[in-house]
Amino acid sequence: MHYLLLFTIFVISTCGLIYELVAGTLASYLLGDSVTQFSTVIGTYLFAMGIGSFLSKFLRKNLIEHFIRIEIITGIVGGLSSAVLFISFGYSGYFRIILYGLVLLTGVFVGLEIPLIMRILKNKVGFRDLVSKVFTFDYIGALIASIAFPIVLVPYLNLTRTSVLFGMFNIGLALYLIYYFREEVRRPTLLFIQGSGAALVLTFAFVYAGRINRISETEIYGESIIYATNSNYQRIVLTRDRNAYSLFLNNHLQFNSRDEYRYHEALVHPVLSHCRKPEQVLVLGGGDGFAVREILKYPQVKHITLVDLDPKLVSIFSKNELMTKLNHNSLNNPKLQVIQADAFEWLRNKADKKYDAIIIDFPDPSNFSVGKLYTLSFYKSLQRVMTNRTIAVMQSTSPLYAKESFWCINSTIEASYLQTLPYHTYVPSFGEWGYILFGYDLNNLKTYPLPAGLKYYSNQEFKSMKFFPEDMRVTKKIVNRLDNQALIPLFEKEWDSLFD
């Protein structure tokens, strides 16, 4: 029997860690700043487990029966946690309270499990073997959960189905224990009915998980969702409003098809129109293919290297008929080479050629994993692929709504001994938006002819883009380093203040 209970430890530890990872991941998707969200969720969860362990001493009789009930409750609470959080984010103004309430509740019940198992086993296994076996199976379960979660579960099941599936594992374990210990528990039939009812609820949630997500995300985005998926790196949502399409990554708007041409023309053409021979072009980020679309308007471009972390995003914009129509099928152009890699690591370890022009189109620095791409270390690594004539540009958030963040990016680039030329433009979907042109020598930039057919950008327009009124200026010079990530709290403070 004790081997069954040791297997039980493996199951409950795997399920418990999955619930913790689901809560942390979902919080980072919806609230940003993955380090803060994971840190607070894990801390709260561990604290709650400590409370559960303490409370276990008050359960004195019928330990197996108590354990079975706890499994049923844990399965329901943990299994439905992702669905409840998605819905509450869309329909409730108390998301954080619900988030940490669920984390506390789940943690308490998970914290009850191990002490109860150890007390059930204490008369069947010697103390030394008991402790070593319990924690061995506990840690093995945690290892398997931590590996399976990002590689298999999130990409193929999504967060809602993942939590529901492991809730079903808890319930399935409870039902088996009811059968196995049917002679030792009181009212096994009642327990079986409770467990079966919980299993039916979770089965329903698993089948309709996609619809639950669509309902909650439709409320969040306010538009019709035409595609939604989880990759290994982010939540990808495409929406449609009449004839316009929008892309959201981790709940952050990336473009709206009504005005994305303003953003991308302002990103690409100031670089290429000041580059004498833009034959070799590097694009970092930009997996949607819109920057590449603009680059391909220059016939002198011979080769484009696109480095993007997320192959699923690139696949959507290279295969989906609606998206290839928007980006002019740019990701399937023979001049393009796509490299799936983290841009920071690729520059440090694998980049092996120089480029005439560099276009950097990363998401905003809303969390520390993206923030490293705005650090002094990143710009120094970038110089490995630059010549004295290379011109680069980086999208740099809003100099109106997040002006300290914008000028922090500018100061960080300057600290890497590169010259900068900041500019901005108005994009209706985003408001006033900023970019920073940079290179070794920007003092004598020459302007070369623009391709025909641009909707917005012109050399005359660029002159006005370089002027910053007083409400977009700051005097502080803050450098974003890898070991302080000073940009992230600045960015969070400025954008959060817009909604206070």
Short mmCIF file of C-alpha atoms in Angstrom, two decimals:
data_model
loop_
_atom_site.label_atom_id
_atom_site.label_comp_id
_atom_site.label_asym_id
_atom_site.label_seq_id
_atom_site.Cartn_x
_atom_site.Cartn_y
_atom_site.Cartn_z
CA MET A 1 0.00 0.00 0.00
CA HIS A 2 2.79 2.43 0.81
CA TYR A 3 3.95 2.32 -2.84
CA LEU A 4 0.50 3.56 -3.86
CA LEU A 5 0.81 6.42 -1.41
CA LEU A 6 4.30 7.24 -2.65
CA PHE A 7 2.89 7.40 -6.19
CA THR A 8 0.23 9.68 -4.75
CA ILE A 9 2.99 12.03 -3.59
CA PHE A 10 4.35 12.13 -7.14
CA VAL A 11 0.91 13.05 -8.52
CA ILE A 12 0.11 15.74 -5.97
CA SER A 13 3.52 17.40 -6.24
CA THR A 14 3.24 17.52 -10.04
CA CYS A 15 -0.27 18.96 -9.88
CA GLY A 16 0.68 21.46 -7.18
CA LEU A 17 3.58 22.89 -9.16
CA ILE A 18 1.45 23.09 -12.31
CA TYR A 19 -1.15 25.23 -10.50
CA GLU A 20 1.63 27.50 -9.29
CA LEU A 21 3.12 27.84 -12.80
CA VAL A 22 -0.29 28.47 -14.35
CA ALA A 23 -1.00 31.31 -11.92
CA GLY A 24 2.42 32.90 -12.43
CA THR A 25 2.29 32.60 -16.21
CA LEU A 26 -1.25 33.92 -16.49
CA ALA A 27 -0.42 36.85 -14.22
CA SER A 28 2.60 37.73 -16.37
CA TYR A 29 0.49 37.47 -19.56
CA LEU A 30 -2.19 39.79 -18.22
CA LEU A 31 -0.26 42.11 -15.91
CA GLY A 32 3.23 42.17 -17.45
CA ASP A 33 6.58 42.15 -15.60
CA SER A 34 7.09 38.39 -15.39
CA VAL A 35 9.74 38.62 -12.66
CA THR A 36 7.44 40.50 -10.28
CA GLN A 37 4.42 38.32 -11.04
CA PHE A 38 6.26 35.01 -10.66
CA SER A 39 8.06 36.20 -7.54
CA THR A 40 4.88 37.33 -5.77
CA VAL A 41 2.84 34.32 -6.91
CA ILE A 42 5.52 31.84 -5.81
CA GLY A 43 6.03 33.64 -2.50
CA THR A 44 2.28 33.69 -1.79
CA TYR A 45 1.92 30.05 -2.81
CA LEU A 46 4.75 28.88 -0.56
CA PHE A 47 3.37 30.95 2.32
CA ALA A 48 -0.04 29.34 1.80
CA MET A 49 1.54 25.88 1.76
CA GLY A 50 3.10 26.70 5.11
CA ILE A 51 -0.34 27.60 6.45
CA GLY A 52 -1.71 24.32 5.09
CA SER A 53 1.08 22.35 6.74
CA PHE A 54 0.35 24.06 10.05
CA LEU A 55 -3.38 23.41 9.78
CA SER A 56 -2.80 19.71 9.06
CA LYS A 57 -2.09 19.07 12.76
CA PHE A 58 -5.74 19.77 13.56
CA LEU A 59 -6.87 16.81 11.44
CA ARG A 60 -6.56 13.94 13.92
CA LYS A 61 -8.88 11.13 12.80
CA ASN A 62 -9.92 9.54 9.52
CA LEU A 63 -6.78 10.82 7.81
CA ILE A 64 -7.35 8.93 4.56
CA GLU A 65 -10.87 10.31 4.31
CA HIS A 66 -9.60 13.86 4.93
CA PHE A 67 -6.90 13.37 2.33
CA ILE A 68 -9.42 12.21 -0.30
CA ARG A 69 -11.65 15.24 0.34
CA ILE A 70 -8.64 17.56 0.08
CA GLU A 71 -7.76 15.98 -3.28
CA ILE A 72 -11.28 16.64 -4.58
CA ILE A 73 -11.22 20.25 -3.39
CA THR A 74 -7.69 20.82 -4.73
CA GLY A 75 -8.69 19.36 -8.08
CA ILE A 76 -11.68 21.70 -8.39
CA VAL A 77 -9.93 24.86 -7.12
CA GLY A 78 -6.66 24.30 -8.99
CA GLY A 79 -8.29 22.87 -12.09
CA LEU A 80 -10.65 25.81 -12.58
CA SER A 81 -8.15 28.48 -11.51
CA SER A 82 -7.05 29.47 -15.02
CA ALA A 83 -10.62 29.75 -16.34
CA VAL A 84 -11.69 31.80 -13.31
CA LEU A 85 -8.72 34.14 -13.70
CA PHE A 86 -9.29 34.68 -17.42
CA ILE A 87 -12.95 35.47 -16.85
CA SER A 88 -12.29 37.73 -13.85
CA PHE A 89 -9.72 39.75 -15.79
CA GLY A 90 -12.29 40.50 -18.46
CA TYR A 91 -15.32 41.05 -16.26
CA SER A 92 -14.07 42.10 -12.82
CA GLY A 93 -12.11 45.04 -11.51
CA TYR A 94 -10.69 42.90 -8.71
CA PHE A 95 -8.38 40.66 -10.70
CA ARG A 96 -5.41 40.89 -8.33
CA ILE A 97 -7.57 40.08 -5.30
CA ILE A 98 -9.03 37.04 -7.09
CA LEU A 99 -5.57 35.98 -8.32
CA TYR A 100 -3.92 35.97 -4.91
CA GLY A 101 -7.05 34.61 -3.25
CA LEU A 102 -6.94 31.58 -5.56
CA VAL A 103 -3.19 31.18 -5.07
CA LEU A 104 -3.67 31.26 -1.29
CA LEU A 105 -6.57 28.81 -1.37
CA THR A 106 -4.78 26.36 -3.68
CA GLY A 107 -1.56 26.64 -1.69
CA VAL A 108 -3.30 25.88 1.61
CA PHE A 109 -4.87 22.67 0.30
CA VAL A 110 -1.64 21.57 -1.41
CA GLY A 111 0.20 22.30 1.85
CA LEU A 112 -2.14 19.94 3.70
CA GLU A 113 -1.32 16.99 1.45
CA ILE A 114 2.30 16.06 2.26
CA PRO A 115 1.94 16.17 6.10
CA LEU A 116 -1.17 13.99 5.87
CA ILE A 117 0.59 11.47 3.60
CA MET A 118 3.55 11.30 6.00
CA ARG A 119 1.23 10.67 8.95
CA ILE A 120 -0.65 7.96 7.03
CA LEU A 121 2.66 6.26 6.15
CA LYS A 122 4.41 6.64 9.51
CA ASN A 123 3.38 3.19 10.76
CA LYS A 124 4.23 1.48 7.47
CA VAL A 125 7.69 2.91 6.67
CA GLY A 126 10.64 3.67 8.94
CA PHE A 127 11.12 7.38 9.65
CA ARG A 128 14.39 7.68 7.74
CA ASP A 129 13.01 5.90 4.68
CA LEU A 130 9.74 7.78 5.02
CA VAL A 131 11.35 11.21 4.79
CA SER A 132 13.72 10.26 1.96
CA LYS A 133 11.02 8.56 -0.12
CA VAL A 134 8.40 11.26 0.38
CA PHE A 135 10.72 14.06 -0.67
CA THR A 136 12.28 12.04 -3.49
CA PHE A 137 8.89 11.48 -5.12
CA ASP A 138 7.91 15.07 -4.36
CA TYR A 139 10.96 16.51 -6.12
CA ILE A 140 10.69 14.11 -9.08
CA GLY A 141 7.11 15.26 -9.62
CA ALA A 142 8.20 18.90 -9.44
CA LEU A 143 10.96 18.29 -12.00
CA ILE A 144 8.64 16.63 -14.49
CA ALA A 145 6.05 19.40 -14.10
CA SER A 146 8.62 22.15 -14.61
CA ILE A 147 9.92 20.54 -17.82
CA ALA A 148 6.57 19.55 -19.29
CA PHE A 149 4.87 22.89 -18.59
CA PRO A 150 6.74 25.14 -21.07
CA ILE A 151 7.67 22.47 -23.63
CA VAL A 152 4.45 20.47 -23.98
CA LEU A 153 1.54 21.68 -21.89
CA VAL A 154 1.27 25.41 -22.65
CA PRO A 155 2.01 25.19 -26.40
CA TYR A 156 -0.32 22.24 -27.07
CA LEU A 157 -3.05 22.51 -24.44
CA ASN A 158 -3.07 26.21 -23.42
CA LEU A 159 -3.23 27.40 -19.81
CA THR A 160 -6.91 26.67 -19.19
CA ARG A 161 -6.81 23.07 -20.40
CA THR A 162 -3.51 22.49 -18.59
CA SER A 163 -4.90 23.45 -15.19
CA VAL A 164 -8.13 21.52 -15.85
CA LEU A 165 -6.20 18.41 -16.90
CA PHE A 166 -4.16 18.36 -13.71
CA GLY A 167 -7.28 19.02 -11.68
CA MET A 168 -8.66 15.86 -13.26
CA PHE A 169 -5.50 14.03 -12.16
CA ASN A 170 -6.21 15.09 -8.57
CA ILE A 171 -9.83 13.96 -8.88
CA GLY A 172 -8.86 10.70 -10.57
CA LEU A 173 -6.44 9.98 -7.76
CA ALA A 174 -9.17 10.69 -5.20
CA LEU A 175 -11.61 8.33 -6.93
CA TYR A 176 -9.03 5.55 -7.02
CA LEU A 177 -8.22 6.04 -3.33
CA ILE A 178 -11.95 5.86 -2.52
CA TYR A 179 -12.07 2.46 -4.23
CA TYR A 180 -8.79 1.23 -2.71
CA PHE A 181 -9.68 2.27 0.86
CA ARG A 182 -13.42 1.62 0.58
CA GLU A 183 -13.33 -0.53 3.73
CA GLU A 184 -11.53 2.14 5.76
CA VAL A 185 -13.49 5.30 4.93
CA ARG A 186 -16.92 6.25 6.14
CA ARG A 187 -19.61 6.77 3.52
CA PRO A 188 -17.46 5.89 0.48
CA THR A 189 -20.54 6.25 -1.75
CA LEU A 190 -20.97 9.91 -0.78
CA LEU A 191 -17.29 10.57 -1.41
CA PHE A 192 -17.55 8.84 -4.78
CA ILE A 193 -20.55 11.00 -5.75
CA GLN A 194 -18.64 14.14 -4.75
CA GLY A 195 -15.58 13.08 -6.71
CA SER A 196 -17.62 12.09 -9.76
CA GLY A 197 -19.44 15.43 -9.71
CA ALA A 198 -16.13 17.26 -9.58
CA ALA A 199 -14.83 15.13 -12.46
CA LEU A 200 -17.88 16.01 -14.58
CA VAL A 201 -17.38 19.73 -13.92
CA LEU A 202 -13.73 19.52 -14.97
CA THR A 203 -14.58 17.43 -18.05
CA PHE A 204 -17.05 20.12 -19.10
CA ALA A 205 -14.42 22.81 -18.51
CA PHE A 206 -11.83 20.88 -20.53
CA VAL A 207 -14.16 20.42 -23.51
CA TYR A 208 -15.28 24.07 -23.49
CA ALA A 209 -11.95 25.63 -22.50
CA GLY A 210 -11.56 27.25 -25.91
CA ARG A 211 -14.98 28.88 -25.67
CA ILE A 212 -14.27 30.08 -22.12
CA ASN A 213 -11.06 31.74 -23.31
CA ARG A 214 -12.79 33.33 -26.30
CA ILE A 215 -15.58 34.76 -24.14
CA SER A 216 -13.15 36.27 -21.63
CA GLU A 217 -10.71 37.55 -24.26
CA THR A 218 -13.50 39.08 -26.33
CA GLU A 219 -14.40 41.10 -23.24
CA ILE A 220 -10.74 42.03 -22.72
CA TYR A 221 -10.07 43.10 -26.30
CA GLY A 222 -13.53 44.33 -27.23
CA GLU A 223 -13.23 42.84 -30.72
CA SER A 224 -13.95 39.56 -32.48
CA ILE A 225 -11.11 37.10 -31.89
CA ILE A 226 -10.15 35.28 -35.08
CA TYR A 227 -7.11 33.44 -33.74
CA ALA A 228 -5.64 32.82 -30.29
CA THR A 229 -2.85 30.50 -29.22
CA ASN A 230 -0.03 30.09 -26.74
CA SER A 231 3.52 29.68 -27.96
CA ASN A 232 6.48 28.75 -25.79
CA TYR A 233 7.06 32.46 -25.23
CA GLN A 234 3.80 34.39 -25.27
CA ARG A 235 0.04 34.54 -25.71
CA ILE A 236 -0.79 35.42 -29.33
CA VAL A 237 -4.22 36.89 -30.11
CA LEU A 238 -5.45 38.22 -33.46
CA THR A 239 -8.68 40.22 -33.49
CA ARG A 240 -10.91 41.74 -36.16
CA ASP A 241 -13.04 44.88 -35.95
CA ARG A 242 -14.93 45.34 -39.23
CA ASN A 243 -12.14 45.22 -41.83
CA ALA A 244 -9.26 45.98 -39.45
CA TYR A 245 -7.04 43.43 -37.73
CA SER A 246 -5.02 43.76 -34.51
CA LEU A 247 -2.26 41.67 -33.00
CA PHE A 248 -1.87 41.36 -29.22
CA LEU A 249 1.12 39.69 -27.57
CA ASN A 250 0.63 39.00 -23.86
CA ASN A 251 -2.28 41.44 -23.87
CA HIS A 252 -0.21 44.27 -25.42
CA LEU A 253 -1.26 45.74 -28.78
CA GLN A 254 1.42 45.29 -31.46
CA PHE A 255 -0.37 46.70 -34.47
CA ASN A 256 -3.71 47.65 -35.99
CA SER A 257 -3.95 47.15 -39.73
CA ARG A 258 -5.67 50.53 -40.18
CA ASP A 259 -2.54 52.48 -39.33
CA GLU A 260 0.36 50.02 -39.00
CA TYR A 261 1.82 51.53 -42.20
CA ARG A 262 2.52 54.75 -40.27
CA TYR A 263 4.43 52.87 -37.59
CA HIS A 264 6.42 50.67 -39.98
CA GLU A 265 7.19 53.37 -42.55
CA ALA A 266 8.48 55.57 -39.72
CA LEU A 267 10.53 52.65 -38.40
CA VAL A 268 12.19 51.54 -41.63
CA HIS A 269 12.53 54.43 -44.09
CA PRO A 270 14.52 56.90 -41.96
CA VAL A 271 17.26 54.25 -41.83
CA LEU A 272 17.24 53.05 -45.41
CA SER A 273 16.80 56.53 -46.94
CA HIS A 274 19.99 57.62 -45.17
CA CYS A 275 21.97 54.47 -46.01
CA ARG A 276 24.15 54.69 -49.11
CA LYS A 277 24.06 51.00 -50.00
CA PRO A 278 21.56 49.03 -47.89
CA GLU A 279 22.48 45.66 -49.37
CA GLN A 280 22.65 43.62 -46.15
CA VAL A 281 19.85 44.36 -43.67
CA LEU A 282 19.29 42.87 -40.21
CA VAL A 283 15.87 42.82 -38.55
CA LEU A 284 15.66 41.94 -34.86
CA GLY A 285 12.11 41.11 -33.77
CA GLY A 286 9.49 41.99 -36.35
CA GLY A 287 8.23 38.43 -36.81
CA ASP A 288 5.00 39.80 -38.31
CA GLY A 289 6.88 40.67 -41.52
CA PHE A 290 5.75 44.30 -41.77
CA ALA A 291 9.24 45.78 -41.38
CA VAL A 292 10.50 43.29 -43.97
CA ARG A 293 7.70 44.41 -46.31
CA GLU A 294 9.00 47.97 -46.16
CA ILE A 295 12.63 46.92 -46.58
CA LEU A 296 11.78 44.98 -49.77
CA LYS A 297 10.67 48.22 -51.41
CA TYR A 298 14.37 49.00 -51.91
CA PRO A 299 15.66 47.06 -54.97
CA GLN A 300 19.29 47.46 -53.85
CA VAL A 301 18.64 45.23 -50.83
CA LYS A 302 20.24 41.86 -51.55
CA HIS A 303 19.71 39.97 -48.30
CA ILE A 304 17.61 40.35 -45.14
CA THR A 305 18.28 38.43 -41.93
CA LEU A 306 15.31 38.28 -39.56
CA VAL A 307 16.00 37.09 -36.01
CA ASP A 308 12.86 36.39 -33.98
CA LEU A 309 12.42 34.29 -30.86
CA ASP A 310 8.96 32.89 -31.59
CA PRO A 311 8.60 30.50 -34.56
CA LYS A 312 4.83 30.27 -34.04
CA LEU A 313 4.41 34.01 -34.60
CA VAL A 314 6.51 33.85 -37.77
CA SER A 315 4.52 30.84 -38.96
CA ILE A 316 1.21 32.69 -38.55
CA PHE A 317 2.41 35.65 -40.61
CA SER A 318 4.02 33.53 -43.28
CA LYS A 319 1.13 31.06 -43.78
CA ASN A 320 -2.15 32.71 -42.81
CA GLU A 321 -3.80 34.13 -45.93
CA LEU A 322 -5.12 37.24 -44.19
CA MET A 323 -1.75 38.04 -42.65
CA THR A 324 0.29 37.38 -45.81
CA LYS A 325 -2.01 39.78 -47.62
CA LEU A 326 -1.22 42.47 -45.05
CA ASN A 327 2.56 41.95 -45.11
CA HIS A 328 2.66 41.34 -48.90
CA ASN A 329 3.92 37.79 -48.30
CA SER A 330 7.24 39.29 -47.23
CA LEU A 331 8.22 36.37 -44.99
CA ASN A 332 8.31 34.05 -48.00
CA ASN A 333 10.56 36.30 -50.09
CA PRO A 334 13.75 34.57 -51.34
CA LYS A 335 15.88 37.48 -50.10
CA LEU A 336 14.87 36.70 -46.51
CA GLN A 337 16.56 34.34 -44.06
CA VAL A 338 14.65 33.68 -40.84
CA ILE A 339 16.60 32.67 -37.74
CA GLN A 340 14.69 31.45 -34.69
CA ALA A 341 16.76 32.67 -31.75
CA ASP A 342 16.93 35.03 -28.81
CA ALA A 343 18.43 38.19 -30.35
CA PHE A 344 20.60 38.83 -27.30
CA GLU A 345 22.17 35.36 -27.37
CA TRP A 346 22.42 35.33 -31.17
CA LEU A 347 24.40 38.59 -31.21
CA ARG A 348 26.74 37.37 -28.49
CA ASN A 349 27.41 33.88 -29.83
CA LYS A 350 26.33 33.30 -33.43
CA ALA A 351 26.27 36.53 -35.43
CA ASP A 352 29.09 36.30 -37.98
CA LYS A 353 28.64 39.11 -40.52
CA LYS A 354 28.27 42.88 -40.77
CA TYR A 355 25.12 44.72 -41.86
CA ASP A 356 24.53 48.01 -43.63
CA ALA A 357 21.25 48.69 -41.84
CA ILE A 358 19.64 47.31 -38.68
CA ILE A 359 15.94 47.51 -37.82
CA ILE A 360 15.04 46.65 -34.20
CA ASP A 361 11.35 46.06 -33.56
CA PHE A 362 11.11 44.47 -30.14
CA PRO A 363 8.02 44.61 -27.92
CA ASP A 364 7.97 47.36 -25.31
CA PRO A 365 10.16 46.76 -22.21
CA SER A 366 7.23 45.69 -20.03
CA ASN A 367 9.12 42.85 -18.31
CA PHE A 368 12.68 41.88 -17.49
CA SER A 369 13.01 39.22 -20.19
CA VAL A 370 12.38 41.87 -22.86
CA GLY A 371 14.17 44.56 -20.86
CA LYS A 372 17.54 42.87 -21.42
CA LEU A 373 17.16 43.81 -25.10
CA TYR A 374 17.26 47.48 -24.10
CA THR A 375 20.39 47.28 -21.92
CA LEU A 376 23.89 48.61 -22.38
CA SER A 377 25.12 45.03 -22.84
CA PHE A 378 22.75 44.54 -25.77
CA TYR A 379 23.94 47.67 -27.60
CA LYS A 380 27.57 46.70 -27.07
CA SER A 381 26.83 43.23 -28.48
CA LEU A 382 25.03 44.85 -31.41
CA GLN A 383 28.25 46.61 -32.39
CA ARG A 384 29.71 43.24 -33.39
CA VAL A 385 27.53 43.34 -36.52
CA MET A 386 27.97 47.07 -37.24
CA THR A 387 30.51 48.88 -39.42
CA ASN A 388 31.43 52.56 -39.19
CA ARG A 389 28.71 53.24 -41.78
CA THR A 390 25.94 51.06 -40.33
CA ILE A 391 22.76 52.88 -39.40
CA ALA A 392 20.33 51.30 -36.94
CA VAL A 393 16.93 52.17 -35.51
CA MET A 394 14.97 50.97 -32.51
CA GLN A 395 11.32 51.45 -31.64
CA SER A 396 11.47 53.09 -28.24
CA THR A 397 7.95 53.45 -26.76
CA SER A 398 6.08 56.76 -26.43
CA PRO A 399 8.04 59.94 -25.68
CA LEU A 400 4.75 61.53 -24.56
CA TYR A 401 3.23 58.86 -22.29
CA ALA A 402 6.53 57.29 -21.20
CA LYS A 403 9.08 60.02 -21.77
CA GLU A 404 11.46 58.93 -18.99
CA SER A 405 11.54 55.44 -20.52
CA PHE A 406 12.12 56.85 -24.01
CA TRP A 407 15.06 59.02 -22.93
CA CYS A 408 16.44 56.19 -20.79
CA ILE A 409 16.71 54.11 -23.96
CA ASN A 410 18.39 57.03 -25.72
CA SER A 411 20.89 57.53 -22.84
CA THR A 412 21.69 53.81 -22.79
CA ILE A 413 22.50 53.78 -26.50
CA GLU A 414 24.70 56.88 -26.05
CA ALA A 415 26.50 55.18 -23.15
CA SER A 416 27.61 52.47 -25.60
CA TYR A 417 29.54 55.18 -27.53
CA LEU A 418 27.05 55.44 -30.38
CA GLN A 419 25.50 58.65 -31.67
CA THR A 420 21.73 58.92 -31.50
CA LEU A 421 19.04 60.79 -33.41
CA PRO A 422 15.68 60.46 -31.63
CA TYR A 423 12.44 61.14 -33.50
CA HIS A 424 8.72 60.50 -33.13
CA THR A 425 5.47 60.32 -35.04
CA TYR A 426 1.76 59.94 -34.42
CA VAL A 427 0.17 56.51 -34.84
CA PRO A 428 -3.57 56.64 -34.02
CA SER A 429 -3.65 53.16 -32.41
CA PHE A 430 -0.74 53.99 -30.09
CA GLY A 431 -0.68 57.78 -29.88
CA GLU A 432 2.64 59.62 -30.11
CA TRP A 433 5.36 57.04 -30.72
CA GLY A 434 9.14 57.24 -30.54
CA TYR A 435 12.14 55.81 -32.35
CA ILE A 436 15.88 56.24 -32.01
CA LEU A 437 18.21 56.26 -35.00
CA PHE A 438 21.81 55.47 -34.08
CA GLY A 439 25.25 54.67 -35.46
CA TYR A 440 28.92 55.56 -35.11
CA ASP A 441 28.66 58.76 -37.16
CA LEU A 442 25.38 60.57 -37.78
CA ASN A 443 26.89 64.03 -38.26
CA ASN A 444 26.88 64.01 -42.06
CA LEU A 445 23.88 61.94 -43.01
CA LYS A 446 22.98 62.08 -46.67
CA THR A 447 19.44 61.60 -47.87
CA TYR A 448 18.85 59.15 -50.73
CA PRO A 449 15.69 58.75 -52.83
CA LEU A 450 12.70 57.04 -51.26
CA PRO A 451 10.85 54.22 -53.04
CA ALA A 452 7.57 55.06 -54.73
CA GLY A 453 4.20 54.31 -53.20
CA LEU A 454 4.75 55.23 -49.53
CA LYS A 455 1.51 56.18 -47.80
CA TYR A 456 2.90 58.42 -45.08
CA TYR A 457 6.64 58.89 -44.72
CA SER A 458 8.57 61.55 -46.62
CA ASN A 459 11.89 63.31 -46.17
CA GLN A 460 10.00 66.51 -45.38
CA GLU A 461 7.99 64.69 -42.71
CA PHE A 462 11.22 63.42 -41.15
CA LYS A 463 12.34 66.99 -40.47
CA SER A 464 9.31 67.57 -38.26
CA MET A 465 9.69 64.15 -36.61
CA LYS A 466 13.01 65.24 -35.10
CA PHE A 467 11.49 68.14 -33.16
CA PHE A 468 10.48 67.39 -29.55
CA PRO A 469 8.22 69.86 -27.75
CA GLU A 470 8.76 70.62 -24.09
CA ASP A 471 6.28 67.99 -22.80
CA MET A 472 8.35 65.23 -24.41
CA ARG A 473 11.71 66.22 -22.97
CA VAL A 474 13.56 65.19 -19.82
CA THR A 475 16.93 66.18 -18.43
CA LYS A 476 17.70 62.99 -16.47
CA LYS A 477 20.13 60.54 -18.04
CA ILE A 478 19.44 57.01 -16.77
CA VAL A 479 21.39 54.08 -18.20
CA ASN A 480 19.62 50.70 -18.35
CA ARG A 481 22.18 48.06 -17.41
CA LEU A 482 21.75 44.30 -17.34
CA ASP A 483 22.33 44.20 -13.59
CA ASN A 484 19.82 46.91 -12.67
CA GLN A 485 17.17 46.95 -15.45
CA ALA A 486 16.32 50.52 -14.46
CA LEU A 487 14.08 50.88 -17.51
CA ILE A 488 11.44 48.37 -16.34
CA PRO A 489 10.18 50.22 -13.23
CA LEU A 490 10.24 53.48 -15.20
CA PHE A 491 8.14 51.97 -17.97
CA GLU A 492 5.68 50.37 -15.55
CA LYS A 493 5.28 53.54 -13.48
CA GLU A 494 4.63 55.74 -16.51
CA TRP A 495 2.16 53.49 -18.30
CA ASP A 496 0.33 52.52 -15.10
CA SER A 497 -0.12 56.20 -14.21
CA LEU A 498 -2.23 56.65 -17.36
CA PHE A 499 -4.92 54.40 -15.87
CA ASP A 500 -4.81 55.58 -12.25
#
